[in-house]
CSV table of C-alpha atoms and ligand atoms in Angstrom, one decimal:
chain,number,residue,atom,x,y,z
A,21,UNK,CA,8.8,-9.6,-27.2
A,22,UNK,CA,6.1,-12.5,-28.2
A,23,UNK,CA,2.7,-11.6,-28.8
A,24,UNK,CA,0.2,-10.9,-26.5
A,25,UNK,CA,-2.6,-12.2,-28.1
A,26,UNK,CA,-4.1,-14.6,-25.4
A,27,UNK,CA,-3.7,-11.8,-22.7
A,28,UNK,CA,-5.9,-9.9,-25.4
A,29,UNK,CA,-8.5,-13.0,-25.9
A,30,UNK,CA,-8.6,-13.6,-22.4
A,31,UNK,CA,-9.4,-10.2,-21.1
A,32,UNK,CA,-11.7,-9.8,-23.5
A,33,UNK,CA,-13.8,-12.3,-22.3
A,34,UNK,CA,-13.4,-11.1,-18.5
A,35,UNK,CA,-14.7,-7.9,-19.6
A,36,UNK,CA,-17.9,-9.5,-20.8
A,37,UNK,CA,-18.0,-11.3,-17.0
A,38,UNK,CA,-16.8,-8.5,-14.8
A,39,UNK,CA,-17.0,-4.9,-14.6
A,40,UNK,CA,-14.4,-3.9,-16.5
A,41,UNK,CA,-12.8,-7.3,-17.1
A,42,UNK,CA,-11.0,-7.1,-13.8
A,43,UNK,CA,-12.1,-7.4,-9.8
A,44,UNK,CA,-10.0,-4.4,-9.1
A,45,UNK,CA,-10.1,-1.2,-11.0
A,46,UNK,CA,-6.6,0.1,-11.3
A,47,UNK,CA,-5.9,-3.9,-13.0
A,48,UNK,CA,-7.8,-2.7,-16.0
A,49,UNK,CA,-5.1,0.2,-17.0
A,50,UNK,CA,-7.3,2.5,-17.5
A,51,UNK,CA,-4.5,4.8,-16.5
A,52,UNK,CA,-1.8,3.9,-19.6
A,53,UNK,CA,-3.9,2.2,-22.2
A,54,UNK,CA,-3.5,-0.9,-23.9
A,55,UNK,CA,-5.0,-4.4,-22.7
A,56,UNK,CA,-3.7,-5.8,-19.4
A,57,UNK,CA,-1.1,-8.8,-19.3
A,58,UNK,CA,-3.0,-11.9,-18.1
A,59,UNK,CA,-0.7,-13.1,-15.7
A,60,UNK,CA,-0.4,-16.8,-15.4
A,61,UNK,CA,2.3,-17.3,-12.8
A,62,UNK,CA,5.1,-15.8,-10.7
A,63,UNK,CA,8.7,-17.0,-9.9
A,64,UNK,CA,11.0,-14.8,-7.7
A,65,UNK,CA,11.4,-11.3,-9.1
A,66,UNK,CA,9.2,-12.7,-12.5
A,67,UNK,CA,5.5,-12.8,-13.5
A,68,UNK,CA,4.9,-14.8,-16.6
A,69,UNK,CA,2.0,-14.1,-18.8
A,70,UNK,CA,-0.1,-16.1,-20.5
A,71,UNK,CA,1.9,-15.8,-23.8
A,72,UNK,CA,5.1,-16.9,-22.3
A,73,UNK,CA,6.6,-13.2,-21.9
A,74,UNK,CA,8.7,-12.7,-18.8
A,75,UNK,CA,8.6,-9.5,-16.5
A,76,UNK,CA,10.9,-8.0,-13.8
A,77,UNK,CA,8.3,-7.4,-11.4
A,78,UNK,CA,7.9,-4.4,-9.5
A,79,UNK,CA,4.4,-4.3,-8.9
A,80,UNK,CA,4.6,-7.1,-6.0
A,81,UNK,CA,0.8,-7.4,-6.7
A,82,UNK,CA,0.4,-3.8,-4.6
A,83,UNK,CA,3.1,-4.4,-2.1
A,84,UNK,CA,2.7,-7.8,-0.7
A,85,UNK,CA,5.3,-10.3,-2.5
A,86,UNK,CA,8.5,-8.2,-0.7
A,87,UNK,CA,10.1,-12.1,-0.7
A,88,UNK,CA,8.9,-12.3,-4.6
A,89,UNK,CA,6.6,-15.1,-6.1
A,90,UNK,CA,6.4,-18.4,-4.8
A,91,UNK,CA,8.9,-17.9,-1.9
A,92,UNK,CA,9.6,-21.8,-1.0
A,93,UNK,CA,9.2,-21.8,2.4
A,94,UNK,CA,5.7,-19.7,1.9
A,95,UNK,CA,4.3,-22.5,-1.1
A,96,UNK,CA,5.9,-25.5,1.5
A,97,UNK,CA,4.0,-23.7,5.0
A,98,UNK,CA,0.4,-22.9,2.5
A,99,UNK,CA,0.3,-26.5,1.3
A,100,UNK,CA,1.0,-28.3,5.0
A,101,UNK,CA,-1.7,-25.8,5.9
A,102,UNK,CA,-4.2,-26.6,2.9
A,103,UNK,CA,-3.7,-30.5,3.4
A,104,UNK,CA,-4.9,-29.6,7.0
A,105,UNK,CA,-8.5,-28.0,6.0
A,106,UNK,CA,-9.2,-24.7,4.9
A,107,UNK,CA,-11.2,-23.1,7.3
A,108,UNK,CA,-12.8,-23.9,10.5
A,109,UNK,CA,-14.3,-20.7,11.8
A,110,UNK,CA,-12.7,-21.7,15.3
A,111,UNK,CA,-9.3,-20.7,16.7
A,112,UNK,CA,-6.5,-21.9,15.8
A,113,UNK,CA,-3.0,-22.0,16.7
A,114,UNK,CA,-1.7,-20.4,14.1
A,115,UNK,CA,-3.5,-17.3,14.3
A,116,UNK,CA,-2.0,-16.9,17.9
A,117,UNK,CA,0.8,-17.6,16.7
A,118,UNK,CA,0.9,-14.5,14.1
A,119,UNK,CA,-0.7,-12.2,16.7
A,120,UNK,CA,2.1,-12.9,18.9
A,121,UNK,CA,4.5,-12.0,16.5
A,122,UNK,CA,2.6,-8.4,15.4
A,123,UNK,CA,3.0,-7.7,18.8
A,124,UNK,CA,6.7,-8.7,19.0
A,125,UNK,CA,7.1,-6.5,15.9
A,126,UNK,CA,4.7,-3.3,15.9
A,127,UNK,CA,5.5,-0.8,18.3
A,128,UNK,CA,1.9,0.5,18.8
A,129,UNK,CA,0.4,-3.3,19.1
A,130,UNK,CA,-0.8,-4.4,22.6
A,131,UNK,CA,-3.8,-6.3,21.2
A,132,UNK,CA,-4.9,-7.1,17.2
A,133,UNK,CA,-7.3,-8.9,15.4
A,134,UNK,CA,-7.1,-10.7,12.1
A,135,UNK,CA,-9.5,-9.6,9.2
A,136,UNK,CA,-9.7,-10.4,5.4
A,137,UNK,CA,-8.3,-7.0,4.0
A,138,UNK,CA,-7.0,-4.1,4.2
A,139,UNK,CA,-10.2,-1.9,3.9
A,140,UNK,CA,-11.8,-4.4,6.6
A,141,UNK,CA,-9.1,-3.5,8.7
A,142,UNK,CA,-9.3,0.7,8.1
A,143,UNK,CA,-13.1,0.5,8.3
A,144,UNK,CA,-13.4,-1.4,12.2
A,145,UNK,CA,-10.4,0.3,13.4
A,146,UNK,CA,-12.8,4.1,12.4
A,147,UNK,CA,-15.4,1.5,14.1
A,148,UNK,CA,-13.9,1.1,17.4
A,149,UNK,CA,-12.7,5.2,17.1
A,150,UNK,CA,-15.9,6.2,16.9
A,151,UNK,CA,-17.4,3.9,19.4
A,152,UNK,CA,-14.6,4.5,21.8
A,153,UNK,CA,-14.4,8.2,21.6
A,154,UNK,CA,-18.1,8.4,21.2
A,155,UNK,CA,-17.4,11.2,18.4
A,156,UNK,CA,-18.2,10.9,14.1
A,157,UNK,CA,-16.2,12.6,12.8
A,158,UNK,CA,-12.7,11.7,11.0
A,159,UNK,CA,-9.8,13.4,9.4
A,160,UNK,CA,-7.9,11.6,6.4
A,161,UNK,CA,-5.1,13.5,3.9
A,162,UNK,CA,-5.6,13.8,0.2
A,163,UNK,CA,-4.4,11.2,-2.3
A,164,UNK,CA,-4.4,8.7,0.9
A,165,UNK,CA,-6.2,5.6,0.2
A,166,UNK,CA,-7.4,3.4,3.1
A,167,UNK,CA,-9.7,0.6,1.2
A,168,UNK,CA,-13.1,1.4,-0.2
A,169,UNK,CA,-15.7,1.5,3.3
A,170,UNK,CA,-17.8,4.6,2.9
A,171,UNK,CA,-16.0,7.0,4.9
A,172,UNK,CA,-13.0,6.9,3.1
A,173,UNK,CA,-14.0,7.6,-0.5
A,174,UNK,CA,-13.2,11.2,0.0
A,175,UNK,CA,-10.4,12.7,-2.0
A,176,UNK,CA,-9.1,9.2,-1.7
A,177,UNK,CA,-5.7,7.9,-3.3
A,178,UNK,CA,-5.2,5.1,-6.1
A,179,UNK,CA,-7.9,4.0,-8.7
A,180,UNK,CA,-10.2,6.2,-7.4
A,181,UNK,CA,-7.2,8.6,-7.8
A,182,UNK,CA,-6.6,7.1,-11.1
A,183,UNK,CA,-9.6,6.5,-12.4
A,184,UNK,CA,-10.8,10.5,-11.4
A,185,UNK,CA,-13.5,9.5,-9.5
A,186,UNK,CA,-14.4,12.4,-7.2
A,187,UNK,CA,-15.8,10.1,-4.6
A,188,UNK,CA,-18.0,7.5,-5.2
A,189,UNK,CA,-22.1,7.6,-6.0
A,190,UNK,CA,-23.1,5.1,-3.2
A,191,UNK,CA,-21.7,7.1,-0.5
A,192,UNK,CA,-24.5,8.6,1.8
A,193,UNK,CA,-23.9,12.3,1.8
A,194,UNK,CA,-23.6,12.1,5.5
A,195,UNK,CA,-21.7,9.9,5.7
A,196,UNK,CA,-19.4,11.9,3.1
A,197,UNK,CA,-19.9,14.7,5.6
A,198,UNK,CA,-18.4,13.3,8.3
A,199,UNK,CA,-14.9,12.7,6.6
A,200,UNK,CA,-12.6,15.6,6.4
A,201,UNK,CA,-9.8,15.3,3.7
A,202,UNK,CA,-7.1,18.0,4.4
A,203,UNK,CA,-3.3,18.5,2.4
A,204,UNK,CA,-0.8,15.7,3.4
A,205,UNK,CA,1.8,16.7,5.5
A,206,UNK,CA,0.1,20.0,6.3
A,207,UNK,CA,-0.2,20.4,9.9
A,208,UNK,CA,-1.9,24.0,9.8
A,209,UNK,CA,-4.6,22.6,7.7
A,210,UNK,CA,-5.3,20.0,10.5
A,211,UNK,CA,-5.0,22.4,13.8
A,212,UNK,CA,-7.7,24.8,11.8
A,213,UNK,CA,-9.9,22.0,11.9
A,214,UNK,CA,-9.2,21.3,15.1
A,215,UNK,CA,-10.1,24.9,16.3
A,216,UNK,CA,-13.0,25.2,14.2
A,217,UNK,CA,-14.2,21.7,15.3
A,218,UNK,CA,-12.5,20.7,18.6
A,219,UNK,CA,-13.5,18.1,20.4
A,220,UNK,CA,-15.8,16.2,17.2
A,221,UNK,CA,-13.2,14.5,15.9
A,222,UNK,CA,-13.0,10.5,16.5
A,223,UNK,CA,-9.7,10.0,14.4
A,224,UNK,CA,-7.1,11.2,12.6
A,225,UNK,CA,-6.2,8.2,9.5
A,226,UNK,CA,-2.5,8.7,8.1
A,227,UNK,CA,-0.3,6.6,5.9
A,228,UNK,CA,2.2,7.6,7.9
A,229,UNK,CA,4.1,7.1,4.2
A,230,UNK,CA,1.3,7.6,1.7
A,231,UNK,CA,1.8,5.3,-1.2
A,232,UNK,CA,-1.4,6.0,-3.1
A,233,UNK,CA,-1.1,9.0,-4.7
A,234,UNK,CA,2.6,7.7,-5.5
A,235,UNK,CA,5.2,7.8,-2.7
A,236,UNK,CA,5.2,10.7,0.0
A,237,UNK,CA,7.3,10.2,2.7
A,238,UNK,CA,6.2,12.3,5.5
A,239,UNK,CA,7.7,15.7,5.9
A,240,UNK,CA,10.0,16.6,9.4
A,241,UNK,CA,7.5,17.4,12.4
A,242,UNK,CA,4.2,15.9,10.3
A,243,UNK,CA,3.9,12.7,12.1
A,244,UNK,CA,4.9,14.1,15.3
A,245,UNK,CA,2.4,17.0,15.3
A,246,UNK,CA,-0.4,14.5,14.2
A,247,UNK,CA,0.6,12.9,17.6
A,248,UNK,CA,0.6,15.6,20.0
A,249,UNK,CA,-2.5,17.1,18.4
A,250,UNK,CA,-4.4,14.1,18.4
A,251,UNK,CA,-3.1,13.7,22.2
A,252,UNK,CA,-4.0,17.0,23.0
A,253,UNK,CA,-7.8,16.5,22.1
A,254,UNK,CA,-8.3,13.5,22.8
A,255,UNK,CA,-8.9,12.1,19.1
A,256,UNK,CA,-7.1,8.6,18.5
A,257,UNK,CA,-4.0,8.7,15.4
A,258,UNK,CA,-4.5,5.5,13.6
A,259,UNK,CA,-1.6,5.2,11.3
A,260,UNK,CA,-2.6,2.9,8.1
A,261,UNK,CA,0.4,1.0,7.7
A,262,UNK,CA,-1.1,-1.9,5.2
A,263,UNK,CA,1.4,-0.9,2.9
A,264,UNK,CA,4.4,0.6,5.0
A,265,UNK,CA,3.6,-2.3,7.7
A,266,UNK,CA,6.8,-4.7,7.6
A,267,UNK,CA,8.0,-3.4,4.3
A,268,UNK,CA,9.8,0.5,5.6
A,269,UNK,CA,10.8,-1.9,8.3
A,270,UNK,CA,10.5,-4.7,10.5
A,271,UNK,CA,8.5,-2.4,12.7
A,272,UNK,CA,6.9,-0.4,10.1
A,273,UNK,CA,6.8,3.2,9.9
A,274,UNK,CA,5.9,3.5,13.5
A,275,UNK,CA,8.9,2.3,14.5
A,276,UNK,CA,10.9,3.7,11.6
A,277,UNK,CA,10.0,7.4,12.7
A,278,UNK,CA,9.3,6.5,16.1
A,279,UNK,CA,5.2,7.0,16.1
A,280,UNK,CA,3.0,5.6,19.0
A,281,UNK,CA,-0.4,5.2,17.4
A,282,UNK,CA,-3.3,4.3,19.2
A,283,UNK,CA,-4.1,2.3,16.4
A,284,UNK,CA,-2.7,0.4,13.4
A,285,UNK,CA,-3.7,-1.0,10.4
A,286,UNK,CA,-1.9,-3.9,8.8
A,287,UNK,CA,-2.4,-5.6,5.5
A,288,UNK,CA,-0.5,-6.3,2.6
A,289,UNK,CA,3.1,-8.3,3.3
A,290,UNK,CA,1.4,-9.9,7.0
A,291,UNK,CA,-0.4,-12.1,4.5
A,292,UNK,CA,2.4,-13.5,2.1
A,293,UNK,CA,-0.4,-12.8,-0.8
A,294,UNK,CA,-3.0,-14.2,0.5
A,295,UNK,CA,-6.2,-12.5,1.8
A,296,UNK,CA,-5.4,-11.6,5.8
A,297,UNK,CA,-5.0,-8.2,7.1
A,298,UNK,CA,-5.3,-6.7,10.8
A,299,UNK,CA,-5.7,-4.4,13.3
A,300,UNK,CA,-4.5,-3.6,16.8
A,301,UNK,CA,-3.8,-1.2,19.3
A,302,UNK,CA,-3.8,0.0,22.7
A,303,UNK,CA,-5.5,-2.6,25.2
A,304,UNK,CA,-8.0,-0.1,26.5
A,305,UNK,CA,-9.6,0.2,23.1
A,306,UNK,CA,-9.1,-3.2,21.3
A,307,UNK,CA,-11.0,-4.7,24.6
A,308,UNK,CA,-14.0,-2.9,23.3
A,309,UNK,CA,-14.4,-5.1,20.5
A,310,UNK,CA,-16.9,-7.7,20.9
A,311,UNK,CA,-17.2,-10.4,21.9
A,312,UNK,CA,-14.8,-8.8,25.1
A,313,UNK,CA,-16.3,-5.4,24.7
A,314,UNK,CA,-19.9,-3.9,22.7
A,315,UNK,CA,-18.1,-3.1,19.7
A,316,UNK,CA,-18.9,-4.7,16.5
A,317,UNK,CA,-16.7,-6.7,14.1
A,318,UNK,CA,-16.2,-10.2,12.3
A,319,UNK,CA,-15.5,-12.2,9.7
A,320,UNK,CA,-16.6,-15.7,8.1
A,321,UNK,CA,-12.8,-16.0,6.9
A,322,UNK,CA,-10.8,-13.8,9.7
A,323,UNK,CA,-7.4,-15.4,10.7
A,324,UNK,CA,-7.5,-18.0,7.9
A,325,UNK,CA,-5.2,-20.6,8.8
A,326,UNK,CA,-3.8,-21.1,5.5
A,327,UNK,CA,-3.2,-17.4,5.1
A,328,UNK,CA,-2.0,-17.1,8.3
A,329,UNK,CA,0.7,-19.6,7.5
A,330,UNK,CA,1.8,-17.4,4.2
A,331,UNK,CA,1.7,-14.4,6.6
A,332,UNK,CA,3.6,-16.5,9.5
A,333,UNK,CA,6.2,-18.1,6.6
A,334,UNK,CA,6.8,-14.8,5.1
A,335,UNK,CA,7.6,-13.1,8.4
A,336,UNK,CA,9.7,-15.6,10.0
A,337,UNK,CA,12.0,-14.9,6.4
A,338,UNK,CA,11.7,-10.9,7.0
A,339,UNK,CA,13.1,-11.3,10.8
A,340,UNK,CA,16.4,-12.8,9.3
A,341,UNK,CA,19.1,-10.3,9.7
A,342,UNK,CA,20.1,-8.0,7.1
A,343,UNK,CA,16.7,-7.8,5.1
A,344,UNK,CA,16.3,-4.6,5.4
A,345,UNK,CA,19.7,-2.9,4.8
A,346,UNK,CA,19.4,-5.4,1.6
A,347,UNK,CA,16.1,-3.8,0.6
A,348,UNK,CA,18.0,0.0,1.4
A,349,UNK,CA,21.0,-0.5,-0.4
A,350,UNK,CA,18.9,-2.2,-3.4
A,351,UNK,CA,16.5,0.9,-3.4
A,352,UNK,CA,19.0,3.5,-3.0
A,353,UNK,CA,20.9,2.0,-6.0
A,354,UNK,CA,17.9,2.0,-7.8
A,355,UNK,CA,16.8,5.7,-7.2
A,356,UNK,CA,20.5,6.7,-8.0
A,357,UNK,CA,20.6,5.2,-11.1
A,358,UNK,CA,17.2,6.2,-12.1
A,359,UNK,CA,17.7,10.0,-11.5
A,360,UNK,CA,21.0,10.2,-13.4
A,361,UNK,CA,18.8,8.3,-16.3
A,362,UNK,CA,16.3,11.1,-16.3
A,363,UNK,CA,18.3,13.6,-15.8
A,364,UNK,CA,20.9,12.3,-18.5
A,365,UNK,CA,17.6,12.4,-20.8
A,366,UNK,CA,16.6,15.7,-19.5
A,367,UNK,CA,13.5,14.0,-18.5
A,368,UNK,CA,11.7,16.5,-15.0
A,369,UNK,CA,11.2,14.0,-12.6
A,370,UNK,CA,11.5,13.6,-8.7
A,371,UNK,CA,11.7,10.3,-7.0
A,372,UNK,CA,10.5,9.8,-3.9
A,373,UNK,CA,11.4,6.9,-1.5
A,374,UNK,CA,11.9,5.5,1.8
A,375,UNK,CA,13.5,2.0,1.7
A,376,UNK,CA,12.2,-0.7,-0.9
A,377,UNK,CA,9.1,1.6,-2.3
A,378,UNK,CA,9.5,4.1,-4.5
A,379,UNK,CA,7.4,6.5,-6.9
A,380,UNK,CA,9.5,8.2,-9.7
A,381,UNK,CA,6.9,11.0,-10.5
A,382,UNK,CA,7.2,12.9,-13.7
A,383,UNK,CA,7.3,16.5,-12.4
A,384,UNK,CA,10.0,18.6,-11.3
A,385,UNK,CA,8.6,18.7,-8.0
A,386,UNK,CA,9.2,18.5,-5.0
A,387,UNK,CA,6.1,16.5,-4.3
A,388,UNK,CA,4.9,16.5,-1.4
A,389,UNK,CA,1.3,16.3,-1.4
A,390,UNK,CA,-1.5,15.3,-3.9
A,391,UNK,CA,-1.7,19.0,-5.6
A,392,UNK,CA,2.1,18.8,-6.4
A,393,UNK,CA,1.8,14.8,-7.5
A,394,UNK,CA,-1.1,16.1,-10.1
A,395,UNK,CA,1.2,18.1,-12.0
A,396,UNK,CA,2.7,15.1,-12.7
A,397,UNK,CA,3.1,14.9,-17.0
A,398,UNK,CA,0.5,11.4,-17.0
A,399,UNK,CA,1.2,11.3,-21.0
A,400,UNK,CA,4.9,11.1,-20.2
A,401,UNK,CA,4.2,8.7,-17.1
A,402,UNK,CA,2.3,6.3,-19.8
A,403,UNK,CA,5.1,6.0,-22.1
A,404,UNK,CA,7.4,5.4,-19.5
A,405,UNK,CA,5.3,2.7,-18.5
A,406,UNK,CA,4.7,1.3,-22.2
A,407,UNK,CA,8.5,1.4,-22.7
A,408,UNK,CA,9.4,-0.2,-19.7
A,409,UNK,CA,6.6,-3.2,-20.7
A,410,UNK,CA,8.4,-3.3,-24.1
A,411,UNK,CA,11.8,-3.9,-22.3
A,412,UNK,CA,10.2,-6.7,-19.7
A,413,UNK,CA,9.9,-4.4,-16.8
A,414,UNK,CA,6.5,-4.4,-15.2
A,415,UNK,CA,5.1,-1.2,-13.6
A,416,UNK,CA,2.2,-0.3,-11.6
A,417,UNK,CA,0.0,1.2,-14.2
A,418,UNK,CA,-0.3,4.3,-12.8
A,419,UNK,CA,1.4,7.5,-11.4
A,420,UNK,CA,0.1,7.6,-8.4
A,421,UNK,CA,1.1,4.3,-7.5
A,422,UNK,CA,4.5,2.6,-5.6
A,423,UNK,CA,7.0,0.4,-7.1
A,424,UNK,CA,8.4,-2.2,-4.8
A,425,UNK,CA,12.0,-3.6,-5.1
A,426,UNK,CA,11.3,-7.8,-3.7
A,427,UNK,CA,14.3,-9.9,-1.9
A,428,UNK,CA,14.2,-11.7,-4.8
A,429,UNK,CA,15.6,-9.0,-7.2
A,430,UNK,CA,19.0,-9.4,-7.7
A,431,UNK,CA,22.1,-6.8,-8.6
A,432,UNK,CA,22.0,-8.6,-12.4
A,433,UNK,CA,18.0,-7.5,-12.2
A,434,UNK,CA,18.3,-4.1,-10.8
A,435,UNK,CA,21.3,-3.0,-13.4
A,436,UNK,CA,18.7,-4.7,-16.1
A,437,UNK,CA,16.3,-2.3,-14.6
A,438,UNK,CA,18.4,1.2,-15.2
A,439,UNK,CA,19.7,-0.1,-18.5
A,440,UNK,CA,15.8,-0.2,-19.8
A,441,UNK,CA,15.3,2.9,-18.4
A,442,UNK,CA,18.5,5.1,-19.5
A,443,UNK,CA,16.6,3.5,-22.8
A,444,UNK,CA,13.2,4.3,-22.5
A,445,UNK,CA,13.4,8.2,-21.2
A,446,UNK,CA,16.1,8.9,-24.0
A,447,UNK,CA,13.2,7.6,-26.5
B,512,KE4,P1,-7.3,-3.8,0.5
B,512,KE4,O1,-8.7,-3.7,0.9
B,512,KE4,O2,-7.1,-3.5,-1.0
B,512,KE4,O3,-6.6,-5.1,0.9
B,512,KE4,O4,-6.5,-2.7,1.3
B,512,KE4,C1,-6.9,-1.3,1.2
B,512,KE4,C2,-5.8,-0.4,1.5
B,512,KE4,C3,-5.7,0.2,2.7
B,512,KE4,N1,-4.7,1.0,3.1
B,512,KE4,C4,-3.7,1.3,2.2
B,512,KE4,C5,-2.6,2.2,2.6
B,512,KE4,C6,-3.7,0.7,0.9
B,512,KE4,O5,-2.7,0.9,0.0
B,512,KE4,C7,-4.8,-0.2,0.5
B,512,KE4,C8,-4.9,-0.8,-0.8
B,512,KE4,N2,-3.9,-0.4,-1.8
B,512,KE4,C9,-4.2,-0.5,-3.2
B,512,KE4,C10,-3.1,0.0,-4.1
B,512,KE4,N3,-2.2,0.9,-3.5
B,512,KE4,C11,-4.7,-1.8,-3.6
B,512,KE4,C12,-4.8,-2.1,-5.0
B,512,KE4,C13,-6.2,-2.3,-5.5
B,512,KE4,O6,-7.1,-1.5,-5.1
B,512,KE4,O7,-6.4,-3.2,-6.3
């Protein structure tokens, strides 16, 4: 391992520019320790930093690079598109183009508009809940994260998660008030609420696999029963699928567990890397949004045509068959090999995953909600992480975060992978 002392010199410098030296807080590590690799470029499965070391990557920058860095055909369709001007704040046909296919792809889709990011997404699709349903209020899960709008920093998932920030100052009491945050996949938590409050409730937000407080798949019957309850009363089930969205499957979760939403978020993957998220739905709500319907929402930068051609490049490679058995059979190699590591070490861990994400938590478990992910050993989590930096593997730096197995990983990669981490646990 070289040094890393222009990753040091570098981020010492950001932190004199931005808060914390990063524009996101679970970059900074707050979580593990040490400085933060400056990352200068990514190739494949491999991020480079700025001192020349060389990483497996399984961060995927948060879930989006599932072809790995600098896919060809995504660099070849982002320059064309680059060469061709920016931005025009006009339609274009490429943003058709992608909305078509969303709709092709997502079950729950019969209308979708293109925003910036993931929280823009999560925050107009409460928007058009609360305006179509006339009702405030909105149920979310602990150690679910669905970007940083007011209403969801409550018991929210990753860096605020990380970081142990209750909330957030800055959030209106009220507007704090209106959010309920109940146990994931507890559905007598949710029809409580539902008697004690029935008929105040705009939405019900899910990951329908939360990723942000680590991988937790959904339990049998939790999805479902979000369904009929949110049926039952009217409320709309908006499943948050910027992570899970094209990377459980080509249909998402939705289709995976077979889940008609009323709305859904996308993010993530439908941008390639670059800054484009969405939302979409049924066509009796998504016609309320303005300029067809009263509804406010927009964007300066919404349906950028040169992230729309990463997001439509990066699709059209996902839609070729056999991606993703290649992603299963590449994950469930991985898990294997990972629990016999820890349990050779006898090292307590679970590992939860459903396809190509994966959390490997360091509890006995099972963990199946944010209570049971906090008993998670974060000292032991750290060193994992540390060792795994030392052998060039590169982890989201933090527990209650997923790891994300690319296209671009190959066998060689992922037997590289268990050999550093029979390594590190038996340390
Ligand atoms: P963005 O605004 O960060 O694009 O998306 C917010 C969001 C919404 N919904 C889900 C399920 C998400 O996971 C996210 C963002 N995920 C985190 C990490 N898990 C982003 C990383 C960061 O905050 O830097």
């Amino acid at each position: 391992m070289t040094s890393t002392a222009n990753s040091e010199r570098i981020f010492q410098a950001a932190r004199q520019l931005m808060p914390g030296g990063v524009n996101s807080p679970v970059r900074a590590w707050g979580a593990v320790g040490g400085s933060p690799r400056v990352i200068a470029q990514g190739k494949g499965a491999r991020v480079y930093d700025v001192d020349g070391n060389s990483y497996l990557d399984y961060m995927a920058s948060w879930g989006p690079l599932i072809l790995g860095h600098a896919y060809p055909q995504v660099v070849a369709a982002v320059s064309r598109a680059a060469a061709l001007g920016a931005s025009f704040g006009a339609p274009t046909p490429g943003e058709v183009e992608l909305a078509q296919v969303l709709l092709g792809a997502v079950p729950g889709l019969e209308m979708v508009r293109l925003v910036s990011s993931g929280t823009e997404a999560c925050m107009s699709a409460l928007r058009l809940a609360r305006g179509a349903t006339g009702r405030d209020r909105v149920i979310k899960f602990d150690g679910c994260y669905h970007g940083h709008a007011d209403s969801f920093l409550v018991a929210a998932g990753s860096g605020v998660l990380t970081h142990a920030i209750p909330g957030s100052p800055g959030v209106p009491q009220p507007i704090a008030d209106l959010t309920l945050s109940l146990p994931y996949n507890d559905l007598d938590a949710v029809r409580r609420a539902f008697k004690d409050h029935s008929g105040e409730f705009a939405a019900v937000m899910v990951e329908p696999v939360a990723g942000n407080m680590g991988v937790v798949p959904p339990q049998p019957g939790f999805l479902e029963g979000l369904r009929q309850i949110c049926t039952e009363s009217g409320t709309l089930l908006i499943l948050d699928e910027v992570i899970t969205g094209f990377r459980v499957g080509w249909g998402g979760a939705q289709a995976l567990y077979g889940i008609k939403p009323d709305l859904t978020c996308l993010g993530k993957i439908v941008g390639g890397g670059l800054p484009l998220a969405a939302y979409g739905g049924r066509r009796d709500l998504m016609s309320q949004m303005a300029p067809e319907g009263p509804i406010y929402q927009a964007g300066t930068l919404s349906g950028n045509p040169v992230a729309v051609a990463a997001g439509l490049a990066t699709l059209a490679a996902l839609e070729q068959p056999g991606v993703y058995e290649d992603l299963e059979e590449k994950g469930a190699w991985l898990e294997n090999e990972l629990t016999r590591a820890a349990a050779k070490a006898k090292v307590p861990v679970t590992l939860n995953r459903v396809g190509s994400m994966m959390t490997l938590f360091f509890t006995a478990g099972p963990v199946t909600n944010l209570e049971e992910a906090k008993k998670s050993d974060l000292k032991r989590f750290s060193r994992f992480f540390q060792g795994m930096l030392a052998e060039g593997i590169y982890l989201p730096p933090s527990q209650f975060e997923a790891f994300f197995i690319s296209l671009a990983h190959t066998p060689k990669d992922l037997e590289f992978t268990a050999a550093a981490a029979r390594r590190v646990l038996a340390l």
